[in-house]
Short mmCIF file of C-alpha atoms in Angstrom, two decimals:
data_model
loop_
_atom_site.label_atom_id
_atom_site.label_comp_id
_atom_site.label_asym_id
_atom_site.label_seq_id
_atom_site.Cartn_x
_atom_site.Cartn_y
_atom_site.Cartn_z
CA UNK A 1 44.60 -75.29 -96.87
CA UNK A 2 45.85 -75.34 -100.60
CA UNK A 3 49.67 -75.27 -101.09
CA UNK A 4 51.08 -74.51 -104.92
CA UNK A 5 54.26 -75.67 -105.51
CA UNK A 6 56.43 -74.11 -108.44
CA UNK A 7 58.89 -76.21 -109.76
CA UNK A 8 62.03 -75.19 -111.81
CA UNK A 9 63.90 -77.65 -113.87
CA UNK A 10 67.26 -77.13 -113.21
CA UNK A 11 69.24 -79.48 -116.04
CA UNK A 12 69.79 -76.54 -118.83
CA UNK A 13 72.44 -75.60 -117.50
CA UNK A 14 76.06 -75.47 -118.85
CA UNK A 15 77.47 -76.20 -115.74
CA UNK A 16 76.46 -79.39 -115.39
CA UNK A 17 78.48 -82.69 -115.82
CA UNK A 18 79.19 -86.08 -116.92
CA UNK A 19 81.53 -88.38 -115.48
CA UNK A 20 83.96 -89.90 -118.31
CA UNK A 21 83.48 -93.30 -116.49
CA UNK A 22 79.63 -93.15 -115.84
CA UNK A 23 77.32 -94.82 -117.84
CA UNK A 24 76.17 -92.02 -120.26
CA UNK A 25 79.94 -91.23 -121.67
CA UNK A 26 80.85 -94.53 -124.48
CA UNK A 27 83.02 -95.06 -127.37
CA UNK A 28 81.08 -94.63 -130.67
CA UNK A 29 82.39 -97.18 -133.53
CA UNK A 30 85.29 -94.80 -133.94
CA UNK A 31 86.55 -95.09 -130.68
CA UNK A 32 85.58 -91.38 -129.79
CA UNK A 33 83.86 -90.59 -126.80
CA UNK A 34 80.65 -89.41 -126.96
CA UNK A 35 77.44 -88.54 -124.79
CA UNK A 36 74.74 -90.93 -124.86
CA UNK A 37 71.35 -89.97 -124.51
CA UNK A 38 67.69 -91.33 -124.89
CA UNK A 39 65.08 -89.60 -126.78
CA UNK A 40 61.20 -89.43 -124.98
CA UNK A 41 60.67 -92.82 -127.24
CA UNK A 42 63.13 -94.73 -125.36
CA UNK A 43 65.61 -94.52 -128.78
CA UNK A 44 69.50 -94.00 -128.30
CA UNK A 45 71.30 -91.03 -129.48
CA UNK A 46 75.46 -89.95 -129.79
CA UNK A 47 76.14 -86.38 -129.14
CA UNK A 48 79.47 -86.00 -130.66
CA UNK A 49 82.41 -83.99 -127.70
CA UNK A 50 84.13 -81.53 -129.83
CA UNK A 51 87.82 -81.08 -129.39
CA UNK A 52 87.58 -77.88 -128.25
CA UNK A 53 85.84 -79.70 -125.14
CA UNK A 54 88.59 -82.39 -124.93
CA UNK A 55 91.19 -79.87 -124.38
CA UNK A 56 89.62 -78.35 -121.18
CA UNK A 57 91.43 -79.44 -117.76
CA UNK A 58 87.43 -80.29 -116.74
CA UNK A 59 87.84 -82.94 -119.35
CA UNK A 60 91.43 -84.04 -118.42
CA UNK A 61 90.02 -84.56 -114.73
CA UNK A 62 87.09 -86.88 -116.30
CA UNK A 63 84.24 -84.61 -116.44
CA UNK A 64 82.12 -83.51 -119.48
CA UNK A 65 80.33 -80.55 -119.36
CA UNK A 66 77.27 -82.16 -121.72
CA UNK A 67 75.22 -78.60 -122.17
CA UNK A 68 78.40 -77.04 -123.00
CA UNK A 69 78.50 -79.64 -125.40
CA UNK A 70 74.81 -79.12 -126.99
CA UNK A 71 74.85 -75.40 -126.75
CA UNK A 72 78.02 -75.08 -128.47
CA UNK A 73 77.27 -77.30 -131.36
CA UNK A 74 73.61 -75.70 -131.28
CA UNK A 75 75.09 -72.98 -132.38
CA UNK A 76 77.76 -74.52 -134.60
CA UNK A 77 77.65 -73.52 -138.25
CA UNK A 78 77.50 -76.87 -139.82
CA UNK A 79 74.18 -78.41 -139.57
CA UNK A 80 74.74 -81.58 -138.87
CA UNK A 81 76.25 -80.48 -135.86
CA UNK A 82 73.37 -78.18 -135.08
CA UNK A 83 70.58 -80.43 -135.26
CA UNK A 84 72.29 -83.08 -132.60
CA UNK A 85 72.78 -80.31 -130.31
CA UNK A 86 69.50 -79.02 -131.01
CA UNK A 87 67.75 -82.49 -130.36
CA UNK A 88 70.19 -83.58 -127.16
CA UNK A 89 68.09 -79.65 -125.67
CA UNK A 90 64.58 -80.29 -126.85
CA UNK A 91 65.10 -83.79 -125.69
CA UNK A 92 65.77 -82.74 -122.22
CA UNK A 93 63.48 -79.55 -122.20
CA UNK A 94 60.66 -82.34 -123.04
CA UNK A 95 61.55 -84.62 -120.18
CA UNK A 96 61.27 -81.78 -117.82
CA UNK A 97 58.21 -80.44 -119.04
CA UNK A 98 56.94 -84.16 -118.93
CA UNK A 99 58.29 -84.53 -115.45
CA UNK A 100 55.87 -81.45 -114.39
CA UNK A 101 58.51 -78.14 -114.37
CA UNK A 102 56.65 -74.99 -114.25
CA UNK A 103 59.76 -73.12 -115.49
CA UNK A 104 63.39 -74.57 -116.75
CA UNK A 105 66.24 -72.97 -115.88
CA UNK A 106 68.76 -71.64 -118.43
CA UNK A 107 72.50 -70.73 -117.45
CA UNK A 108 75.37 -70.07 -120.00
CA UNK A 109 78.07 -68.56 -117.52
CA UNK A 110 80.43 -71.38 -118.54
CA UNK A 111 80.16 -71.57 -122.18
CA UNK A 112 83.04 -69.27 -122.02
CA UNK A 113 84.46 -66.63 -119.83
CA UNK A 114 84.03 -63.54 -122.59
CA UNK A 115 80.64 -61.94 -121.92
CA UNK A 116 80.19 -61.70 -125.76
CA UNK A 117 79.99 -65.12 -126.60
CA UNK A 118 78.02 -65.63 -123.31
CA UNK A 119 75.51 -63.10 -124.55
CA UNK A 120 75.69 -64.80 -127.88
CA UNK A 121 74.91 -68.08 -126.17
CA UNK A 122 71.94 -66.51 -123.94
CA UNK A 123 70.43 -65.23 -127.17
CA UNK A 124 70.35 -68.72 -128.72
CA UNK A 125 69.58 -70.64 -126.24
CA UNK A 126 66.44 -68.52 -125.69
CA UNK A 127 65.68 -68.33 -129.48
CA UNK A 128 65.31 -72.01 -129.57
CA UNK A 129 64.26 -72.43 -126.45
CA UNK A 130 61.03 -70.12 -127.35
CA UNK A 131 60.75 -72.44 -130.16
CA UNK A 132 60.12 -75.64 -128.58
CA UNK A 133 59.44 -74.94 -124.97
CA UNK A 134 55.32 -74.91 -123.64
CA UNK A 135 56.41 -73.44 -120.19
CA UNK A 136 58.72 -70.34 -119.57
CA UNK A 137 61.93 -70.07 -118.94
CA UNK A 138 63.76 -69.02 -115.34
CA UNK A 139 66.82 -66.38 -117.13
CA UNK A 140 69.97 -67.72 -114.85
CA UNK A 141 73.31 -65.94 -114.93
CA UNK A 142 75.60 -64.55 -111.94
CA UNK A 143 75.82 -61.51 -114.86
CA UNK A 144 73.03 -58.57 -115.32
CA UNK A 145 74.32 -58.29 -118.60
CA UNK A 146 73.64 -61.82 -119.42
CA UNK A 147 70.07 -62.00 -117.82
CA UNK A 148 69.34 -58.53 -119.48
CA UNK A 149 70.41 -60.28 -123.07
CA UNK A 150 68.09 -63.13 -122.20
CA UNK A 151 65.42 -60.73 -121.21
CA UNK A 152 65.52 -58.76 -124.80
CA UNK A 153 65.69 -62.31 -126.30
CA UNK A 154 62.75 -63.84 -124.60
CA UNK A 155 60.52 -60.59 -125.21
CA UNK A 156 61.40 -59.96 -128.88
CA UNK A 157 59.66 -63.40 -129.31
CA UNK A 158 56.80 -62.30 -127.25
CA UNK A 159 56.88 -64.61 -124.47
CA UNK A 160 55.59 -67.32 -126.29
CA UNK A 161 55.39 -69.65 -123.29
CA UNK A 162 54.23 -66.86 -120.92
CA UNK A 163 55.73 -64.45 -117.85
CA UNK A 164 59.56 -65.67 -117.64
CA UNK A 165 61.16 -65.87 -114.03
CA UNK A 166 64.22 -64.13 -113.23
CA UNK A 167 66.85 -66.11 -111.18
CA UNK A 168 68.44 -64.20 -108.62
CA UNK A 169 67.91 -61.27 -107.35
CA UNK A 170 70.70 -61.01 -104.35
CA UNK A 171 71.91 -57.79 -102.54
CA UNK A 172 75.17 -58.16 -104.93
CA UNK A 173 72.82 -57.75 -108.03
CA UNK A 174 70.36 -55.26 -106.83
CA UNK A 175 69.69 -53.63 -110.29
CA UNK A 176 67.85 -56.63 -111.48
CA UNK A 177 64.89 -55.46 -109.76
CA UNK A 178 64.68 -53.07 -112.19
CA UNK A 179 64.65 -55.68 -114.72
CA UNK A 180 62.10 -56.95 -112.87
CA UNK A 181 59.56 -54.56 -112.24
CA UNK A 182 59.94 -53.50 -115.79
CA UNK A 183 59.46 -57.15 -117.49
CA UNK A 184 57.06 -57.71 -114.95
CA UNK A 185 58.49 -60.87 -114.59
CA UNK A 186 58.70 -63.82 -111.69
CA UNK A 187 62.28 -63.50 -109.11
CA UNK A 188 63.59 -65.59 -107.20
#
């Protein structure tokens, strides 16, 4: 008997934290806080915590949201800003793929609680994600509108990295069977 296993890497995810007193939050030379990272080479990198960030209650309570962080200055207009938040993705997108993921797992919800700048966020992330990525990504959101964004996103780049998974179809969000069938993409 054969068993195949898919695996979904779950990290890209703006929902997921950092304690302020863990090891991966330090002071940079400045005294700022900042979230440490190391690249695939073993090298040591500083994402910068914008303010915007620092003035959450999450933050206040000693959590950092790090892929809040990157996608937000991913997306940031000044580009040194972009590239760190760029690398501080790819970096973890390659550790995942390296680590054997069949399909990473991309959520926005919490960038923000306006559905435009959550679509805006989808669209990005998948637009870069497309661009580095070698497997396909599972389109995560508790919103139709935000998986159907990431959908459109993913397909105008023709599926680079191949059929992208949907994640979830539940009996609350019915109509993304449609989305489904019509993508002909993987559910979960």
């Amino acid at each position: 008997m054969s068993l195949d296993f898919t695996i979904i890497g779950e990290n890209i995810h703006t929902t997921r934290i950092l304690m302020r007193n863990g090891k991966r939050i330090v002071e940079d030379d400045n005294g700022e806080e900042v979230v440490s990272y190391k690249d695939l080479d073993g090298n040591a990198h500083f994402m910068p915590i914008p303010d915007q960030i620092k003035a959450t209650k999450v933050f206040t309570e000693g959590r950092v949201k790090h892929f809040m962080v990157a996608v937000m200055l991913g997306m940031s207009k000044n580009p040194h800003e972009r590239e760190i938040g760029e690398h501080y993705i790819k970096t973890e997108i390659l550790r995942q793929e390296n680590a054997g993921a069949t399909f990473l797992d991309l959520n926005v919800d919490e960038i923000s609680y306006k559905i435009d700048i959550q679509k805006a966020s989808m669209k990005w992330l998948i637009g870069f994600y497309s661009s580095v990525a070698s497997i396909p990504p599972s389109i995560d959101s508790s919103s139709v509108e935000i998986i159907r964004e990431g959908l459109t996103e993913y397909k105008s780049n023709h599926q680079p990295q191949g059929v992208p998974m949907i994640n979830s179809a539940s009996l609350e969000r019915l109509s993304i069977l449609d989305d489904v069938s019509q993508n002909n993409s993987y559910v979960m």
